[in-house]
């Protein structure tokens, strides 16, 4: 394949006075290929051009990607350190800000111990930075309290894959193979809004006759075009997936040879799913028996099929169970490890895959190693140059860190590339926790809602002002290239961590002068782990258009298709799920009689810190809204555009009504990209999955009142 990777400084033949630099989008894990346009005279980013030969997206871009460049030189960028004095932020020098951080970090650790400090990371950063977050927390600060915003994104998928397949990689197959799939079973993935550039692969397959089954309480764009839309009640996925397993077993769709050779727990699973007859499953899920039968027949008879899911099934207090059972569908059909077949969780954040593999999770170390394993600790400690006994123990999950603040165990926090004041559930509790901190440091390039609580805000860089690698939704490691120098006095996150490490007397462990030096250490730290990047180099990424992990040596081809011969479990066999169904943590009652669910819109990204500052995107979707079925709205005399008050056991908010028949008549949908009084996460339930510690964003009980 002819590559079109533009060398830095190459002139843009379409626009005089400009140069092009090849990189990837900063938003979702499609990591769409693009060329950034830079004005040669001013050095400013002025636009983007699609990269048509990027094999994952073939030149397609969504509204966010097309406008992503507009945040780089945005007038609201933080360009100098800010210190809060008498309730107001005042610009300061880096030395003054670092002096204050050093003074408070050391004071609080002296008074309360090493674990008085905490670090809250994010997975919109590169692999190099995500790797360094874990090292920074454990070596520079010496604390066990480190976690990241991916806890709210991919943690249930990770937990489910580890239980069933033994290794957590988001997709078992490369994305271009989707074109050759015969059937897509899609659960809880609003593809057109969340990952619009992926739609082309579904349509290519549909043009060749592929069938599509969609599980969603809303009739999303892809649900509208599906062969079967399973209009499920939120929170009943485990029952529905078990119902599918029941029919697959009953009607003889199981690949018996595959299951016998490559899977455990088959007899136990068959016994468990006996009770999930179509009638019983229909009663729980609200999906008709006819639809259940039709969906199972289509899926069961398709030679090549892919089970795909996203946050809809994962952001539940039983998210790991949901993932495990849906994955078991693919295992029963013998689809994992084969061409154009398998299972995929569609990663949300740009580096949601790589960012969870290399040490910023509370219980994890680089290469998907575990702090609970002494041999894993010994290896990573050796790479870092510390004694194994100096490695802190496992911490707690992202939301539970706010519990630790409330208990008086965490006294300071450093938040990087994240906005938990918007993205966490039960936000009023989170806001109260942030206020209770003795000292809060936030690194960001905009004044986020979380940064407003800070004592010190450090000006970080955008994705275009640094280099490194990310890992896209396939498991393909790719290059992010530096497009321009940082604006003002802003610094990269890795430089900020290095500076604070030096102030804490740990500078010798952070000797980096550039990103490639971090990457080389990071490769070594991952060596031998489940997520082994050791054989991946920048040169290989450029030559091969990305390298799939695991890749244990430089002569290894990488692993586009996972589990061809064995799974990542100790015995090499997959573990079929033997799991029943439990109700969501919160179900409708007489006081809160309906179900609230949340999600994205195509014009915004996560907490909206970036997209709410782009004029075009705000013009398209300026405010959140409450989406209701006309039948539900009529019960409260609500018309389109009326004001409605939504109340859950946690809080209330007022929104405009948007009527649509494309939602169940017992549900309310609200998008989550806004902060403060417009944040739907004031309402959402912080009930956690027992394995992944994922909050139940997707299901809670709600009361409706006309304003």
XYZ file of C-alpha atoms in Angstrom:
707
model
C 0.000 0.000 0.000
C 1.371 3.410 -0.921
C 1.711 5.557 2.173
C 0.926 9.260 2.276
C 2.558 10.354 5.502
C 3.476 13.987 5.076
C 6.917 14.880 6.342
C 6.995 17.838 8.758
C 7.281 21.048 6.790
C 5.852 19.706 3.523
C 4.104 22.513 1.637
C 0.375 22.339 1.158
C -0.150 22.397 -2.599
C -3.793 23.391 -2.154
C -3.153 26.398 0.083
C -0.207 28.717 -0.538
C 1.889 29.571 2.501
C 0.855 26.472 4.431
C 2.482 23.203 5.408
C 0.824 19.873 6.200
C 1.592 17.539 9.097
C 0.057 14.065 9.304
C -1.503 12.987 12.586
C -4.770 11.682 14.038
C -7.850 13.280 15.560
C -7.862 14.095 19.280
C -11.349 12.815 20.037
C -12.725 9.262 19.884
C -10.855 5.986 19.454
C -11.497 5.822 15.713
C -8.443 8.122 15.690
C -9.322 9.350 12.212
C -6.343 10.086 10.002
C -5.846 13.737 9.104
C -3.347 16.282 7.834
C -3.151 19.451 9.926
C -2.755 22.703 7.999
C -0.264 25.126 9.549
C 0.375 28.704 8.419
C 4.114 28.905 7.729
C 4.336 32.579 8.642
C 2.345 32.645 11.911
C 2.816 29.022 12.970
C -0.899 28.791 13.734
C -3.099 25.814 12.940
C -5.627 26.915 10.317
C -7.429 23.775 9.198
C -7.443 20.056 8.445
C -7.493 17.841 5.400
C -8.662 14.215 5.467
C -6.165 11.412 5.042
C -7.835 9.233 2.458
C -5.398 6.323 2.698
C -5.692 5.828 6.459
C -7.045 2.254 6.435
C -9.412 2.635 9.387
C -11.408 5.678 8.258
C -10.454 6.224 4.589
C -10.708 10.011 4.741
C -14.003 10.172 6.614
C -14.294 12.749 9.411
C -17.105 13.799 11.742
C -18.117 17.355 12.741
C -15.851 17.225 15.791
C -12.819 16.075 13.828
C -13.279 18.669 11.112
C -13.282 21.441 13.735
C -10.773 19.922 16.203
C -8.028 22.276 15.075
C -10.045 25.268 16.322
C -9.190 24.506 19.958
C -5.412 24.697 19.436
C -5.054 28.489 19.185
C -8.363 29.245 20.883
C -8.669 32.576 22.690
C -9.723 30.825 25.925
C -6.532 28.755 26.178
C -4.779 28.938 29.551
C -1.308 30.213 28.762
C 0.213 30.838 32.213
C 0.000 29.110 35.603
C -2.929 30.347 37.694
C -3.040 30.550 41.501
C -6.260 31.151 43.392
C -5.895 34.124 45.727
C -8.858 35.423 47.725
C -11.182 33.352 45.590
C -9.875 34.662 42.259
C -7.342 33.194 39.845
C -4.189 35.257 39.354
C -1.521 34.600 36.733
C 1.805 33.522 38.186
C 5.220 32.258 37.145
C 5.962 28.553 36.906
C 8.366 28.847 39.837
C 5.710 30.390 42.074
C 3.159 27.734 41.127
C 5.622 24.878 41.604
C 6.790 26.340 44.932
C 3.203 26.309 46.159
C 2.612 22.747 44.940
C 5.834 21.497 46.543
C 5.048 23.243 49.830
C 1.536 21.823 50.084
C 2.297 18.326 48.807
C 5.170 17.930 51.280
C 3.200 19.483 54.155
C 0.202 17.240 53.638
C 2.305 14.094 53.360
C 4.182 15.048 56.529
C 0.903 15.560 58.386
C -1.104 12.651 56.944
C 1.278 10.209 55.266
C 2.168 9.434 51.668
C -1.388 8.531 50.689
C -2.619 12.034 51.500
C -1.951 12.803 47.815
C -3.835 11.413 44.828
C -3.662 11.540 41.038
C -6.642 11.515 38.673
C -5.528 10.844 35.089
C -7.196 10.643 31.700
C -7.069 8.633 28.500
C -7.177 11.419 25.976
C -3.426 11.554 26.588
C -0.809 9.583 24.666
C 0.485 6.208 25.805
C 3.696 7.873 26.944
C 1.825 10.271 29.236
C -0.606 7.633 30.528
C 2.350 5.401 31.360
C 4.013 8.261 33.192
C 0.890 9.043 35.262
C 1.208 5.718 37.074
C 4.928 6.158 37.608
C 4.457 9.771 38.732
C 1.871 8.794 41.354
C 3.764 5.794 42.699
C 7.374 7.002 42.436
C 7.327 10.818 42.484
C 4.479 11.142 45.007
C 4.682 7.717 46.626
C 0.904 7.351 46.827
C -1.355 4.380 46.155
C -4.229 6.646 45.156
C -4.181 6.873 41.373
C -6.966 6.185 38.893
C -8.321 7.699 35.706
C -11.404 8.766 33.771
C -11.349 5.584 31.683
C -12.934 3.994 34.740
C -16.147 5.622 33.450
C -15.530 4.423 29.910
C -13.948 1.026 29.273
C -13.614 -0.637 32.677
C -16.591 -2.994 32.357
C -15.470 -4.140 28.918
C -12.019 -4.756 30.361
C -13.456 -6.747 33.258
C -15.689 -8.814 31.006
C -12.937 -9.607 28.523
C -10.519 -10.578 31.272
C -13.093 -13.001 32.714
C -14.022 -14.610 29.404
C -11.024 -14.217 27.087
C -8.187 -13.651 29.557
C -6.905 -10.569 27.739
C -8.513 -7.165 27.315
C -8.116 -5.810 23.815
C -11.093 -3.838 22.553
C -11.472 -5.610 19.201
C -10.455 -9.128 18.267
C -10.268 -8.185 14.578
C -9.034 -5.223 12.478
C -11.739 -2.760 11.427
C -11.412 -3.122 7.611
C -12.466 -6.779 7.939
C -15.927 -5.611 9.028
C -16.745 -5.109 5.356
C -16.779 -8.887 4.960
C -18.980 -9.676 7.950
C -22.351 -11.389 7.435
C -24.052 -10.226 10.632
C -23.582 -7.436 13.171
C -25.099 -7.911 16.616
C -24.844 -4.392 18.075
C -25.749 -3.732 21.722
C -25.728 -0.311 23.369
C -23.730 1.395 20.622
C -25.190 4.528 19.029
C -22.711 4.312 16.169
C -23.918 7.253 14.088
C -23.567 9.709 16.985
C -20.589 8.231 18.850
C -18.313 6.870 16.091
C -19.796 8.154 12.813
C -16.729 7.366 10.705
C -17.179 3.676 11.519
C -20.567 3.561 9.811
C -18.995 3.167 6.375
C -17.852 -0.369 7.271
C -21.359 -1.382 8.310
C -22.785 -0.005 5.065
C -20.115 -1.721 2.946
C -21.072 -5.017 4.544
C -24.796 -4.269 4.178
C -24.259 -3.650 0.474
C -22.947 -7.229 0.317
C -25.974 -8.597 2.130
C -24.962 -8.439 5.791
C -27.714 -8.429 8.430
C -27.822 -6.107 11.435
C -29.408 -6.550 14.858
C -29.440 -3.560 17.226
C -30.151 -3.621 20.967
C -31.108 -0.179 22.267
C -33.974 1.458 24.210
C -33.900 4.202 21.572
C -34.483 3.865 17.861
C -31.124 5.337 16.907
C -30.116 5.928 13.302
C -28.653 2.435 12.933
C -31.555 0.860 14.848
C -33.900 2.418 12.298
C -32.073 0.584 9.508
C -31.572 -2.702 11.362
C -33.126 -5.990 10.345
C -34.208 -6.365 13.963
C -34.360 -3.641 16.616
C -34.490 -5.136 20.104
C -36.012 -2.199 22.000
C -34.809 -3.240 25.419
C -35.586 -1.778 28.835
C -32.388 -0.186 30.130
C -30.588 -2.405 32.610
C -31.853 -5.769 31.315
C -28.987 -6.684 28.966
C -27.889 -9.719 30.976
C -31.346 -11.216 30.588
C -31.486 -10.471 26.862
C -28.028 -11.928 26.177
C -28.858 -15.038 28.204
C -32.050 -15.292 26.167
C -29.963 -15.264 22.996
C -27.726 -18.006 24.423
C -30.821 -20.060 25.252
C -32.084 -19.974 21.652
C -28.601 -20.553 20.191
C -28.298 -23.718 22.292
C -31.945 -24.814 21.767
C -31.849 -24.469 17.984
C -28.462 -26.068 17.410
C -26.491 -22.995 16.391
C -23.551 -23.834 18.683
C -20.200 -24.616 17.034
C -19.784 -27.739 19.147
C -16.245 -28.572 17.956
C -14.985 -25.049 18.675
C -16.612 -24.946 22.102
C -15.337 -28.396 23.059
C -11.777 -27.577 22.023
C -11.541 -23.933 23.095
C -14.060 -23.145 25.869
C -14.730 -23.951 29.511
C -18.068 -24.018 31.401
C -20.272 -25.141 28.502
C -22.421 -27.576 30.479
C -22.780 -25.111 33.355
C -23.716 -22.333 30.971
C -26.331 -24.481 29.238
C -27.929 -25.209 32.599
C -27.906 -21.541 33.581
C -29.619 -20.310 30.398
C -32.404 -22.922 30.467
C -34.645 -20.567 32.415
C -34.174 -17.725 29.886
C -36.869 -18.894 27.523
C -38.049 -16.325 24.968
C -41.187 -15.762 27.049
C -39.253 -15.205 30.293
C -36.687 -13.010 28.545
C -39.439 -10.957 26.926
C -41.106 -10.387 30.298
C -37.875 -8.972 31.760
C -36.604 -6.972 28.777
C -39.815 -5.716 27.176
C -38.680 -7.101 23.804
C -41.245 -9.230 21.993
C -40.779 -12.997 21.662
C -41.021 -12.649 17.894
C -38.101 -10.210 17.783
C -35.977 -12.369 20.093
C -36.530 -15.441 17.940
C -35.817 -13.578 14.702
C -32.623 -11.991 16.042
C -31.245 -15.284 17.351
C -32.005 -17.046 14.058
C -30.224 -14.380 11.989
C -27.209 -14.353 14.273
C -27.107 -18.125 14.692
C -27.200 -18.825 10.956
C -24.595 -16.227 9.892
C -21.237 -17.735 8.861
C -19.297 -14.626 9.908
C -20.598 -12.440 12.697
C -19.337 -9.725 15.053
C -20.848 -8.882 18.425
C -20.254 -5.164 19.041
C -21.126 -3.145 22.115
C -20.409 0.157 23.760
C -21.227 2.154 26.881
C -24.939 1.321 26.693
C -24.310 -2.142 28.140
C -21.130 -1.287 30.051
C -22.126 1.736 32.137
C -24.265 -0.375 34.420
C -23.788 -1.861 37.870
C -23.765 -5.262 36.111
C -21.677 -4.118 33.152
C -19.058 -6.854 33.480
C -21.803 -9.500 33.465
C -23.314 -7.927 30.360
C -19.985 -7.974 28.521
C -19.241 -11.545 29.590
C -22.589 -12.896 28.347
C -22.570 -10.996 25.043
C -18.988 -12.205 24.472
C -20.168 -15.744 25.160
C -22.536 -15.423 22.201
C -19.534 -15.060 19.908
C -17.784 -17.957 21.642
C -20.755 -20.324 21.238
C -20.810 -19.537 17.535
C -17.056 -20.184 17.255
C -16.455 -16.714 15.860
C -13.503 -15.362 17.880
C -10.088 -15.705 16.261
C -11.453 -15.891 12.713
C -11.535 -13.569 9.705
C -14.244 -10.867 9.705
C -15.665 -12.322 12.898
C -15.368 -11.895 16.635
C -16.247 -9.354 19.296
C -15.515 -5.656 19.796
C -16.137 -3.059 22.431
C -16.120 0.278 20.658
C -13.707 2.428 22.643
C -14.895 5.906 23.553
C -11.899 8.099 24.330
C -9.038 8.599 21.900
C -6.609 6.442 23.865
C -9.122 4.506 25.900
C -7.352 1.275 24.977
C -3.704 2.217 25.564
C -4.558 4.452 28.492
C -5.915 1.549 30.528
C -3.044 -0.831 29.829
C 0.020 0.850 31.250
C -0.334 1.766 34.868
C -2.717 4.596 35.650
C -5.433 2.204 36.861
C -5.594 1.830 40.634
C -4.514 -1.813 40.593
C -2.446 -1.993 37.412
C 1.132 -1.652 36.205
C 2.532 -1.290 32.650
C 1.806 -4.099 30.205
C -1.471 -4.891 31.953
C 0.406 -6.229 34.949
C -1.183 -6.333 38.405
C 0.079 -4.739 41.607
C -1.224 -7.787 43.482
C 1.329 -10.011 41.704
C 4.781 -9.854 43.390
C 6.550 -10.904 40.182
C 4.849 -8.115 38.251
C 5.856 -5.606 40.910
C 9.422 -6.902 40.894
C 9.755 -6.501 37.128
C 8.323 -2.973 36.913
C 10.244 -1.838 40.004
C 13.401 -2.996 38.236
C 12.578 -0.918 35.165
C 11.825 2.117 37.335
C 14.904 1.731 39.514
C 13.077 1.345 42.826
C 12.887 -1.494 45.338
C 9.800 -3.735 45.052
C 8.841 -2.917 48.633
C 8.743 0.770 47.675
C 5.868 0.155 45.238
C 2.599 1.386 46.795
C -0.283 -1.073 47.097
C -3.420 -0.865 44.972
C -5.607 2.196 45.368
C -9.325 2.669 44.705
C -11.377 3.476 41.623
C -12.018 6.981 40.310
C -15.369 7.551 41.985
C -14.195 5.923 45.199
C -11.408 8.474 45.477
C -14.118 11.025 46.242
C -15.313 8.713 49.032
C -11.751 8.723 50.371
C -11.785 12.528 50.367
C -15.020 12.502 52.352
C -13.476 10.067 54.848
C -10.483 12.365 55.346
C -7.963 9.980 53.784
C -7.160 11.981 50.638
C -6.175 15.607 51.227
C -4.801 16.682 47.837
C -5.386 15.724 44.219
C -3.675 16.363 40.895
C -6.161 16.100 38.028
C -4.791 15.751 34.487
C -6.719 15.691 31.218
C -10.023 15.022 32.943
C -13.112 16.842 34.160
C -14.772 14.774 36.909
C -16.888 17.739 38.025
C -18.935 16.981 34.893
C -18.144 13.376 33.979
C -18.580 11.627 37.336
C -22.023 10.511 38.531
C -23.805 12.223 41.417
C -21.849 15.406 40.658
C -23.043 17.387 43.659
C -21.236 14.847 45.846
C -18.143 15.205 43.655
C -18.294 19.006 43.884
C -18.530 18.783 47.668
C -15.537 16.437 47.706
C -13.443 18.802 45.586
C -14.278 21.651 47.976
C -13.178 19.500 50.938
C -9.684 18.954 49.529
C -6.926 20.874 51.280
C -5.181 21.370 47.945
C -6.207 20.761 44.320
C -3.976 21.013 41.256
C -5.452 20.778 37.755
C -3.473 20.533 34.520
C -5.594 21.570 31.542
C -5.587 23.843 28.522
C -9.065 25.278 29.197
C -10.699 26.399 32.430
C -12.839 23.315 32.963
C -15.519 22.977 35.626
C -13.028 20.931 37.671
C -10.310 23.554 37.249
C -12.637 26.144 38.777
C -12.297 24.287 42.104
C -8.478 24.265 41.933
C -5.915 26.083 44.041
C -3.426 25.916 41.165
C -4.159 25.481 37.458
C -1.198 24.518 35.279
C -1.401 25.339 31.549
C -1.160 22.081 29.597
C -0.855 21.583 25.853
C -3.314 20.286 23.279
C -2.714 17.108 21.305
C -1.269 19.159 18.436
C 1.549 20.569 20.584
C 3.210 17.296 21.521
C 4.064 13.920 20.031
C 3.643 10.320 21.067
C 1.514 7.261 20.406
C -2.073 6.214 21.023
C -3.824 2.871 20.643
C -7.017 2.998 18.624
C -10.175 0.931 19.084
C -8.714 -2.002 17.129
C -5.587 -2.282 19.307
C -3.464 -0.609 16.603
C -0.678 1.586 18.010
C -0.344 4.792 15.973
C 1.622 8.062 15.926
C 0.497 11.481 17.093
C 2.799 14.123 15.633
C 3.704 17.507 17.001
C 2.189 20.175 14.796
C 3.332 23.381 16.498
C 5.106 24.693 19.579
C 3.068 25.097 22.779
C 1.139 28.334 23.096
C 2.289 30.882 25.700
C 3.965 29.237 28.707
C 1.985 26.002 28.482
C 3.835 22.727 28.973
C 3.122 19.122 28.115
C 1.722 16.846 30.820
C 4.925 14.808 30.873
C 6.992 17.944 31.417
C 4.668 18.996 34.262
C 5.003 15.606 35.962
C 8.780 15.768 35.569
C 8.921 19.247 37.145
C 6.831 18.208 40.152
C 8.858 15.001 40.526
C 12.007 17.109 40.729
C 10.412 19.294 43.419
C 9.513 16.148 45.385
C 13.142 14.993 45.298
C 12.493 12.243 42.727
C 13.953 13.901 39.657
C 16.486 11.131 39.023
C 13.602 8.783 38.177
C 12.306 11.199 35.514
C 15.387 12.023 33.398
C 13.478 12.464 30.130
C 14.358 15.223 27.687
C 11.940 14.143 24.964
C 9.023 11.817 24.262
C 11.018 9.080 22.446
C 12.983 8.535 25.670
C 9.736 7.922 27.541
C 8.556 5.587 24.785
C 11.709 3.473 25.025
C 11.258 3.017 28.788
C 7.553 2.373 28.307
C 8.287 -0.377 25.734
C 10.604 -2.061 28.217
C 8.098 -1.717 31.068
C 5.414 -3.455 28.964
C 7.728 -6.270 27.850
C 6.385 -9.683 28.749
C 2.998 -8.365 29.888
C -0.367 -9.155 28.338
C -0.238 -5.778 26.564
C 3.287 -6.196 25.213
C 4.491 -3.217 23.146
C 8.184 -4.104 23.224
C 8.422 -4.849 19.493
C 6.737 -1.590 18.474
C 8.903 1.321 17.322
C 8.117 4.706 15.823
C 9.708 3.585 12.535
C 7.532 0.494 12.374
C 4.400 2.493 13.096
C 5.199 4.820 10.189
C 6.051 2.017 7.772
C 3.158 -0.285 8.683
C 0.402 2.281 9.337
C 0.340 1.236 12.967
C 1.271 -1.973 14.757
C -1.208 -4.187 16.626
C -0.316 -5.355 20.110
C 0.733 -7.761 21.455
C 4.031 -7.377 19.632
C 6.797 -8.881 21.781
C 9.768 -8.324 19.446
C 10.791 -6.121 16.545
C 10.608 -9.065 14.143
C 7.100 -9.988 15.327
C 4.364 -8.953 12.839
C 1.977 -7.711 15.519
C -1.432 -9.243 16.179
C -4.303 -7.852 14.073
C -6.503 -10.874 14.867
C -6.560 -11.960 18.497
C -6.948 -15.520 19.838
C -6.368 -17.457 16.631
C -4.900 -20.397 18.543
C -5.456 -19.804 22.243
C -6.977 -17.344 24.675
C -5.212 -15.294 27.327
C -6.316 -17.488 30.216
C -3.931 -19.804 32.108
C -5.232 -22.901 30.275
C -5.624 -21.113 26.943
C -9.396 -21.678 26.876
C -12.141 -19.071 26.993
C -14.512 -19.062 29.968
C -18.160 -19.037 28.958
C -20.268 -16.851 31.237
C -22.375 -18.620 33.816
C -24.239 -15.566 35.052
C -27.898 -14.879 35.709
C -29.727 -11.574 35.693
C -30.128 -9.026 38.449
C -32.157 -5.838 38.445
C -30.390 -2.477 38.127
C -29.357 -0.876 41.398
C -32.288 1.534 41.091
C -35.634 0.632 39.550
C -38.756 2.759 39.008
C -41.008 3.270 42.018
C -44.250 5.119 42.686
C -42.225 8.228 43.540
C -39.772 7.885 40.626
C -41.862 5.977 38.064
C -39.722 6.178 34.904
C -36.218 5.313 33.685
C -33.527 7.875 32.862
C -30.713 6.994 30.484
C -27.877 9.135 29.101
C -25.555 9.304 26.103
C -23.751 11.342 23.474
C -24.692 13.567 20.575
C -22.543 13.737 17.466
C -21.570 17.385 17.948
C -19.991 17.021 21.390
C -17.395 14.945 23.181
C -17.412 13.722 26.779
C -17.630 16.606 29.275
C -17.662 19.179 26.450
C -14.575 21.048 27.694
C -13.333 21.329 24.109
C -16.424 21.048 21.919
C -18.452 23.625 23.860
C -15.802 26.143 22.823
C -16.211 25.512 19.087
C -18.764 27.897 17.573
C -20.090 25.590 14.857
C -20.635 22.683 17.248
C -22.455 24.886 19.753
C -24.639 26.272 16.989
C -25.698 22.727 16.140
C -26.356 21.659 19.741
C -26.143 24.507 22.270
C -27.942 22.886 25.220
C -28.926 19.511 26.628
C -32.534 18.399 26.396
C -34.930 15.753 27.687
C -36.020 13.316 25.001
C -39.470 11.773 25.671
C -41.935 9.662 23.751
C -45.174 11.567 22.975
C -47.193 9.002 24.945
C -45.102 9.632 28.061
C -45.160 13.394 27.531
C -48.955 13.394 27.233
C -49.245 11.993 30.753
C -47.743 15.262 31.996
C -49.321 17.579 29.413
C -45.881 18.263 27.938
C -45.413 19.587 24.407
C -42.304 19.955 22.305
C -40.154 22.784 23.718
C -41.834 22.883 27.131
C -39.748 22.951 30.292
C -39.601 19.723 32.286
C -38.170 19.105 35.735
C -36.398 15.771 36.131
C -35.782 14.517 39.661
C -33.917 11.435 40.891
C -33.059 10.496 44.487
C -29.922 12.638 44.107
C -30.971 15.938 42.552
C -33.184 17.804 40.069
C -32.654 19.754 36.855
C -34.821 21.600 34.322
C -34.540 20.957 30.576
C -36.374 21.617 27.333
C -38.567 18.789 26.092
C -37.794 17.129 22.764
C -40.538 14.753 21.628
C -39.691 11.701 19.567
C -41.214 8.306 18.896
C -37.685 6.923 18.646
C -37.518 6.018 22.348
C -39.346 3.646 24.658
C -42.448 5.221 26.159
C -41.193 4.587 29.704
C -37.738 6.178 29.247
C -36.198 9.660 29.279
C -32.903 10.362 27.482
C -30.554 13.284 28.262
C -27.117 13.928 26.671
C -24.269 14.478 29.141
C -21.832 17.017 27.628
C -22.631 20.044 29.802
C -21.573 21.158 33.271
C -22.919 22.736 36.446
C -26.716 23.048 36.465
C -26.841 21.592 32.934
C -25.034 18.383 33.909
C -27.291 15.321 33.798
C -24.752 13.594 36.030
C -26.310 15.475 38.925
C -29.020 12.858 38.527
C -27.132 9.662 37.667
C -26.587 6.792 40.073
C -23.091 6.161 41.513
C -23.856 2.472 42.176
C -20.707 0.592 41.115
C -20.148 -2.666 39.286
C -18.540 -5.016 41.852
C -15.696 -5.941 39.486
C -15.023 -2.924 37.261
C -16.202 -0.224 39.709
C -18.054 1.364 36.800
C -20.919 3.655 37.901
C -24.430 3.005 36.605
C -24.737 6.010 34.290
C -27.216 4.317 31.980
C -30.039 3.422 34.369
C -31.754 5.265 37.200
C -35.285 6.035 38.345
C -36.656 9.491 37.535
C -39.687 11.653 38.282
C -41.123 13.976 35.630
C -42.824 17.311 36.386
C -43.970 20.049 34.042
C -42.496 23.468 34.860
